[in-house]
PDB file of C-alpha atoms and ligand atoms in Angstrom:
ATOM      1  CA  UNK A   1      39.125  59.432 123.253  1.00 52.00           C
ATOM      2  CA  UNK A   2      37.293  62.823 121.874  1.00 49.00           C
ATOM      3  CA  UNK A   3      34.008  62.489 123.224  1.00 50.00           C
ATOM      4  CA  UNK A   4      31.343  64.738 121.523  1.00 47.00           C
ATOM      5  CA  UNK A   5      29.008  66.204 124.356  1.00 48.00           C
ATOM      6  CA  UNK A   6      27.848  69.333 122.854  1.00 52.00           C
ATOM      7  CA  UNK A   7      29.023  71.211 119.085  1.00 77.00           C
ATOM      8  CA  UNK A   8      31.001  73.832 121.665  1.00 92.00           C
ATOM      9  CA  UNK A   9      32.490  71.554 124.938  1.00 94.00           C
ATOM     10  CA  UNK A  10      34.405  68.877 123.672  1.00 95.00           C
ATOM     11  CA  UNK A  11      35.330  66.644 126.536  1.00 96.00           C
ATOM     12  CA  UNK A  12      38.158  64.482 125.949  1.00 97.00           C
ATOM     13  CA  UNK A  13      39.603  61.709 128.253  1.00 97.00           C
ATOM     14  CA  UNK A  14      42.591  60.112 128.893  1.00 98.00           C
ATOM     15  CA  UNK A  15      43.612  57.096 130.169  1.00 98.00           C
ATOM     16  CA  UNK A  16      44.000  56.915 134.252  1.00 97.00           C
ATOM     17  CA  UNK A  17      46.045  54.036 135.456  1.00 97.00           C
ATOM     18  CA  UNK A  18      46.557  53.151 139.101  1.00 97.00           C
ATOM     19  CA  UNK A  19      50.623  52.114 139.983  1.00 96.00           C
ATOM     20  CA  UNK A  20      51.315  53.163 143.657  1.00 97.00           C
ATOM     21  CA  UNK A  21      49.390  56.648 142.909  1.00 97.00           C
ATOM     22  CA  UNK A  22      47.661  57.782 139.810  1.00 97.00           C
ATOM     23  CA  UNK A  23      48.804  58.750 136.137  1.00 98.00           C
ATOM     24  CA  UNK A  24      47.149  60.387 133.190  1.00 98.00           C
ATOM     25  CA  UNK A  25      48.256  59.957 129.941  1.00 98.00           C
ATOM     26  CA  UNK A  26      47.613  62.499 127.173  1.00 97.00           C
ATOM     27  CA  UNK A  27      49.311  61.912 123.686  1.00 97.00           C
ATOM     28  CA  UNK A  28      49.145  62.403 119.874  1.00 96.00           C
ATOM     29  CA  UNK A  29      47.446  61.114 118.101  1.00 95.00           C
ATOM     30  CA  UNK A  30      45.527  58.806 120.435  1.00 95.00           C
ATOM     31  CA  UNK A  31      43.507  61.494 122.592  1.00 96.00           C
ATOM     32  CA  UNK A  32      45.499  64.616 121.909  1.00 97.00           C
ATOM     33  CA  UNK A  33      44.348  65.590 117.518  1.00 96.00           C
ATOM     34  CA  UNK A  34      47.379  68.016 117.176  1.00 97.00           C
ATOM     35  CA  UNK A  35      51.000  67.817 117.361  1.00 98.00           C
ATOM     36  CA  UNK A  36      52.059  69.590 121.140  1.00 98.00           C
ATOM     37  CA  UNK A  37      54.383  72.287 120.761  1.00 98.00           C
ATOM     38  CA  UNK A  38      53.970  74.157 123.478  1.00 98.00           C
ATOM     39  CA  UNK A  39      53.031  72.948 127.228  1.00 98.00           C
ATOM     40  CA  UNK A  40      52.307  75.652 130.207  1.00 98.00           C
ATOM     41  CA  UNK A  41      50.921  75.703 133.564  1.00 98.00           C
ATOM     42  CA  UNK A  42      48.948  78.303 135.566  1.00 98.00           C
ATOM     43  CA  UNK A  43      48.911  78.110 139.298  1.00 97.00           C
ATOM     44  CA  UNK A  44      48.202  80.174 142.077  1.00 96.00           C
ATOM     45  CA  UNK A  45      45.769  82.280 140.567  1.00 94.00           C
ATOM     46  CA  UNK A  46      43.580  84.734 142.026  1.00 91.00           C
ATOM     47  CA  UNK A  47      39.887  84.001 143.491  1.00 87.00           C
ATOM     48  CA  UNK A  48      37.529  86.209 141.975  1.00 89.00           C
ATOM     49  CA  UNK A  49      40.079  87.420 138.604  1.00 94.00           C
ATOM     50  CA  UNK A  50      38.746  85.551 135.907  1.00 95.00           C
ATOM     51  CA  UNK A  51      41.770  84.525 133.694  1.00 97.00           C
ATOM     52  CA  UNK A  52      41.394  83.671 129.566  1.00 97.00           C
ATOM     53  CA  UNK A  53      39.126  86.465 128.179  1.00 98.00           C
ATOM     54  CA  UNK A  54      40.337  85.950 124.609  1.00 98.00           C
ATOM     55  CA  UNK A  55      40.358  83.784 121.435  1.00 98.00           C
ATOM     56  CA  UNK A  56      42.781  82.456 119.094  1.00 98.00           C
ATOM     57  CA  UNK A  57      43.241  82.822 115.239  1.00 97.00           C
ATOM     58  CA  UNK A  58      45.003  79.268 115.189  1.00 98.00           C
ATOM     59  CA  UNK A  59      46.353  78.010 118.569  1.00 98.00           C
ATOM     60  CA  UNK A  60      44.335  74.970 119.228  1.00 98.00           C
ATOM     61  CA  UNK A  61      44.669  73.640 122.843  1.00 98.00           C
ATOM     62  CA  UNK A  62      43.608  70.893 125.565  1.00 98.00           C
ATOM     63  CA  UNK A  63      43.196  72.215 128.975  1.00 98.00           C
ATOM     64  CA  UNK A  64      43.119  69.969 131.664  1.00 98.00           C
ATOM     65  CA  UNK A  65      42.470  70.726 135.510  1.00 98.00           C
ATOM     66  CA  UNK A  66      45.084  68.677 137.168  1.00 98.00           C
ATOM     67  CA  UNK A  67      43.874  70.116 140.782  1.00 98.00           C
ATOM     68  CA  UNK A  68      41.239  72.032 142.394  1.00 97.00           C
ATOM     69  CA  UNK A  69      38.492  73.201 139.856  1.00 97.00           C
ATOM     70  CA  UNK A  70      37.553  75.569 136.922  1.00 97.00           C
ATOM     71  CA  UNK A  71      34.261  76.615 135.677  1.00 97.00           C
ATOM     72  CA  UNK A  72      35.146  77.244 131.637  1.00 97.00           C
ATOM     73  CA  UNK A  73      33.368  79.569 129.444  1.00 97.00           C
ATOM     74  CA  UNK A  74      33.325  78.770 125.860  1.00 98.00           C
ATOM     75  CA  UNK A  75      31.835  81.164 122.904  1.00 97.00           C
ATOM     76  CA  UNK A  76      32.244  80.361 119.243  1.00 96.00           C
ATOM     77  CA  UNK A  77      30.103  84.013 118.727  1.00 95.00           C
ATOM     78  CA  UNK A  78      26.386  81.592 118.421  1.00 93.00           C
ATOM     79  CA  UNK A  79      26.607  79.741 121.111  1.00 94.00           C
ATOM     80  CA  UNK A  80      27.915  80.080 124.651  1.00 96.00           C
ATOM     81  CA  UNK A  81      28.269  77.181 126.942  1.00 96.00           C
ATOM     82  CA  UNK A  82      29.631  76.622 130.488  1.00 96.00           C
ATOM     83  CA  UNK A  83      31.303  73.509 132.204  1.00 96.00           C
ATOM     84  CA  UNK A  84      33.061  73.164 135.330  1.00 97.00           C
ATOM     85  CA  UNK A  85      36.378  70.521 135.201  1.00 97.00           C
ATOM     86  CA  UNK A  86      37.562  69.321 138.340  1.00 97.00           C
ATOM     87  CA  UNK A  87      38.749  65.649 137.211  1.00 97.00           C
ATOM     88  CA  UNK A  88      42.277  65.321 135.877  1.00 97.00           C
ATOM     89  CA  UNK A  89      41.222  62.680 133.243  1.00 98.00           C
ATOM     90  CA  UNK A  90      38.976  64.928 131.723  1.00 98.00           C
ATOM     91  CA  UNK A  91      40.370  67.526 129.486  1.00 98.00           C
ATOM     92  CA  UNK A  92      38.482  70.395 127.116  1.00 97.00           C
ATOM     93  CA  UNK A  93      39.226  71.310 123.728  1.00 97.00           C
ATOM     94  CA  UNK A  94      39.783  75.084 123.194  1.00 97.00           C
ATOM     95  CA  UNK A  95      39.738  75.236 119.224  1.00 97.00           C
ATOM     96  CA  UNK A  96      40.864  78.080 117.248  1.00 97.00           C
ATOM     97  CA  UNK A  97      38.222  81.100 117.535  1.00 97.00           C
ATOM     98  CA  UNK A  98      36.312  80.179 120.510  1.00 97.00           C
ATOM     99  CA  UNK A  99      36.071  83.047 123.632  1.00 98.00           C
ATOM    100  CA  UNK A 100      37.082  81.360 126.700  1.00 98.00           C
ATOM    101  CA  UNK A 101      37.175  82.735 129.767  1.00 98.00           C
ATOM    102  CA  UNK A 102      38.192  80.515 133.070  1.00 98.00           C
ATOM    103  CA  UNK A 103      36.691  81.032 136.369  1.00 97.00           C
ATOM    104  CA  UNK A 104      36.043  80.540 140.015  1.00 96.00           C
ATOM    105  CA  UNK A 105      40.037  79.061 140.004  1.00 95.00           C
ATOM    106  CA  UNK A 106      42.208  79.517 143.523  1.00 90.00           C
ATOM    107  CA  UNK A 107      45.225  78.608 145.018  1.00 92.00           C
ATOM    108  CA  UNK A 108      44.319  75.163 144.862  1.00 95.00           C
ATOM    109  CA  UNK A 109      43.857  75.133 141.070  1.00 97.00           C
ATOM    110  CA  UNK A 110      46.413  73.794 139.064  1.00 98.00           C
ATOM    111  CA  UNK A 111      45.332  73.683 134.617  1.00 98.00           C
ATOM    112  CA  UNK A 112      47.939  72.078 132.464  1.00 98.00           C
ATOM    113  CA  UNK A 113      47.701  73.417 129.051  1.00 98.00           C
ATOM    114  CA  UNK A 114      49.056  71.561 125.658  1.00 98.00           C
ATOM    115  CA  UNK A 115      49.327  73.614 122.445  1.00 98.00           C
ATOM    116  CA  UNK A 116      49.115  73.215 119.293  1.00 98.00           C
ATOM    117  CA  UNK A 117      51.467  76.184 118.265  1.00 98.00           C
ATOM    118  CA  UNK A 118      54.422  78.304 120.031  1.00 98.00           C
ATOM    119  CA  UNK A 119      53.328  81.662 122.005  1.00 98.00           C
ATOM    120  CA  UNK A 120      52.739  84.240 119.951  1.00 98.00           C
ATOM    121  CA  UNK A 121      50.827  87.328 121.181  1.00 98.00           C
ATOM    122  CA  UNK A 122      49.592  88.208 117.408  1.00 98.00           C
ATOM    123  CA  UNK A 123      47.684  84.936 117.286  1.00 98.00           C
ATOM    124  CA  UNK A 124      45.325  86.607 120.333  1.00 98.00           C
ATOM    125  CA  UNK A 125      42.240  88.411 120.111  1.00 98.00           C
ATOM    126  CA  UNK A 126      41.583  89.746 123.215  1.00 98.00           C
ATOM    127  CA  UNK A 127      39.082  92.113 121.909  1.00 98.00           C
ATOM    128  CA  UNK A 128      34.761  90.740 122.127  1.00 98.00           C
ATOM    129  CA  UNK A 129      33.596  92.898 119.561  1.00 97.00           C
ATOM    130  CA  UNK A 130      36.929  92.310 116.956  1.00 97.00           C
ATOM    131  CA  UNK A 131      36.277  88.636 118.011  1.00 98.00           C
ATOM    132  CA  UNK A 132      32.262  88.986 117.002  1.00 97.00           C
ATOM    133  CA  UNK A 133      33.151  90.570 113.560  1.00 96.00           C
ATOM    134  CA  UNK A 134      36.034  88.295 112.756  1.00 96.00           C
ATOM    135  CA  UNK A 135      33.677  85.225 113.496  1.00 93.00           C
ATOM    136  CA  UNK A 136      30.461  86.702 111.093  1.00 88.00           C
ATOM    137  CA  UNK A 137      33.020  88.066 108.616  1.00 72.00           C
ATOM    138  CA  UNK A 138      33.736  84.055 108.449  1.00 73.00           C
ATOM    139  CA  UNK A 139      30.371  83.080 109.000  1.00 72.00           C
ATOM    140  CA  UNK A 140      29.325  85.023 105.727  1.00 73.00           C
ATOM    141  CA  UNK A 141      32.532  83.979 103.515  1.00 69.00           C
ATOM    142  CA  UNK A 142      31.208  80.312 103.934  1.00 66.00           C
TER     143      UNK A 142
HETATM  144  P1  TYD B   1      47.446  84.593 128.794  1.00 88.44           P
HETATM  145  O1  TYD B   1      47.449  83.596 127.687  1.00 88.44           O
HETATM  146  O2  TYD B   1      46.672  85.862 128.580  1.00 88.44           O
HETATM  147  O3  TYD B   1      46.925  83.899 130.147  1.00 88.44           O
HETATM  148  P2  TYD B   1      45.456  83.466 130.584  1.00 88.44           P
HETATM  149  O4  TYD B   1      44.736  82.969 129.374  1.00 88.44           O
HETATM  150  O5  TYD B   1      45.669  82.431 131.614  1.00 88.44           O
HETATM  151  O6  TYD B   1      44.754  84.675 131.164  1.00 88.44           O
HETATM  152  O7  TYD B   1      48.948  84.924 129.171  1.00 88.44           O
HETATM  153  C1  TYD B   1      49.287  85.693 130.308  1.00 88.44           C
HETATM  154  C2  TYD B   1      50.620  86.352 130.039  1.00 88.44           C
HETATM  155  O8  TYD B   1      51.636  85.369 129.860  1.00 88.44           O
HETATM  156  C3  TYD B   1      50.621  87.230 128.795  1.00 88.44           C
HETATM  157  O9  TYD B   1      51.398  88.372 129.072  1.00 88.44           O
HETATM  158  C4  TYD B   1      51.334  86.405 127.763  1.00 88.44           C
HETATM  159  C5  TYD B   1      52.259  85.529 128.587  1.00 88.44           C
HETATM  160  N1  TYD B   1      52.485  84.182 127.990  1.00 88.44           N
HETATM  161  C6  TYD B   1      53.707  83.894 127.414  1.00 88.44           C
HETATM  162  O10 TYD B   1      54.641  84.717 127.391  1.00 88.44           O
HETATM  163  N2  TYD B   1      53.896  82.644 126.863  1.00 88.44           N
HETATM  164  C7  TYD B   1      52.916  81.710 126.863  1.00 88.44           C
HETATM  165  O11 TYD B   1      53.120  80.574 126.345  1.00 88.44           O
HETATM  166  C8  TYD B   1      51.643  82.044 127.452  1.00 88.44           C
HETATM  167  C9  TYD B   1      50.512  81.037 127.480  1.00 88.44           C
HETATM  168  C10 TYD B   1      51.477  83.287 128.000  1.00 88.44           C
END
């Protein structure tokens, strides 16, 4: 289920189901609105190195925290908004040209990642300002 909160943090959650232990289900098209191509996971990460710090032309992605926590920073270049995911059911929609920048992670924190497209480091824009003026230069075509 895609569960509007805000215009920016799109929540959605999956299914939990309780058979000797617990298991989340994500899937197309049910509670997952692209095909996965892609799947990666980040562990171990560093306290205090924030991790993300880019955008994507069209990689569209759900990020869950399957462990530990994240606070998430989202920025579609209007509005910025901040959530913090520590509940494995509950996954956030990264769409195409949103900023995101993950913090506060730590040894603990396990994300689980499901794309909509295969890597490819031309799809990033890991530069704020580029970001800004790609997002107006859209902004002002519309
Ligand atoms: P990056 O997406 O910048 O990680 P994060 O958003 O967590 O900070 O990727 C980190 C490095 O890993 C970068 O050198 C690109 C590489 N990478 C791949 O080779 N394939 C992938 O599918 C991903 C997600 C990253």
């Amino acid at each position: 289920m895609v569960k509007k909160s805000t215009k920016l943090i799109r929540i959605i959650k999956i299914p939990k189901i309780y058979d000797d232990g617990y298991l989340c289900i994500a899937q197309t098209p049910d509670n997952v609105p692209f095909n996965i191509k892609r799947v990666y996971y980040i562990f171990d990460a560093k306290k205090d190195l924030p991790r993300g710090k880019h955008a994507h032309k069209k990689n569209k992605q759900i990020l869950f925290c399957i462990q530990g926590k994240v606070r998430m920073h989202l920025d579609n270049g209007k509005k910025k908004e901040e959530i913090v995911l520590s509940n494995p059911e509950d996954g956030i929609l990264l769409d195409k040209m949103v900023w995101h920048e993950m913090l506060d992670m730590d040894e603990k924190t396990i994300l689980l990642v499901l794309a909509s497209e295969n890597f490819d480091a031309k799809d990033y824009i890991r530069d704020y300002k580029e970001f800004l003026s790609l997002v107006s230069f859209k902004d002002k075509k519309q």
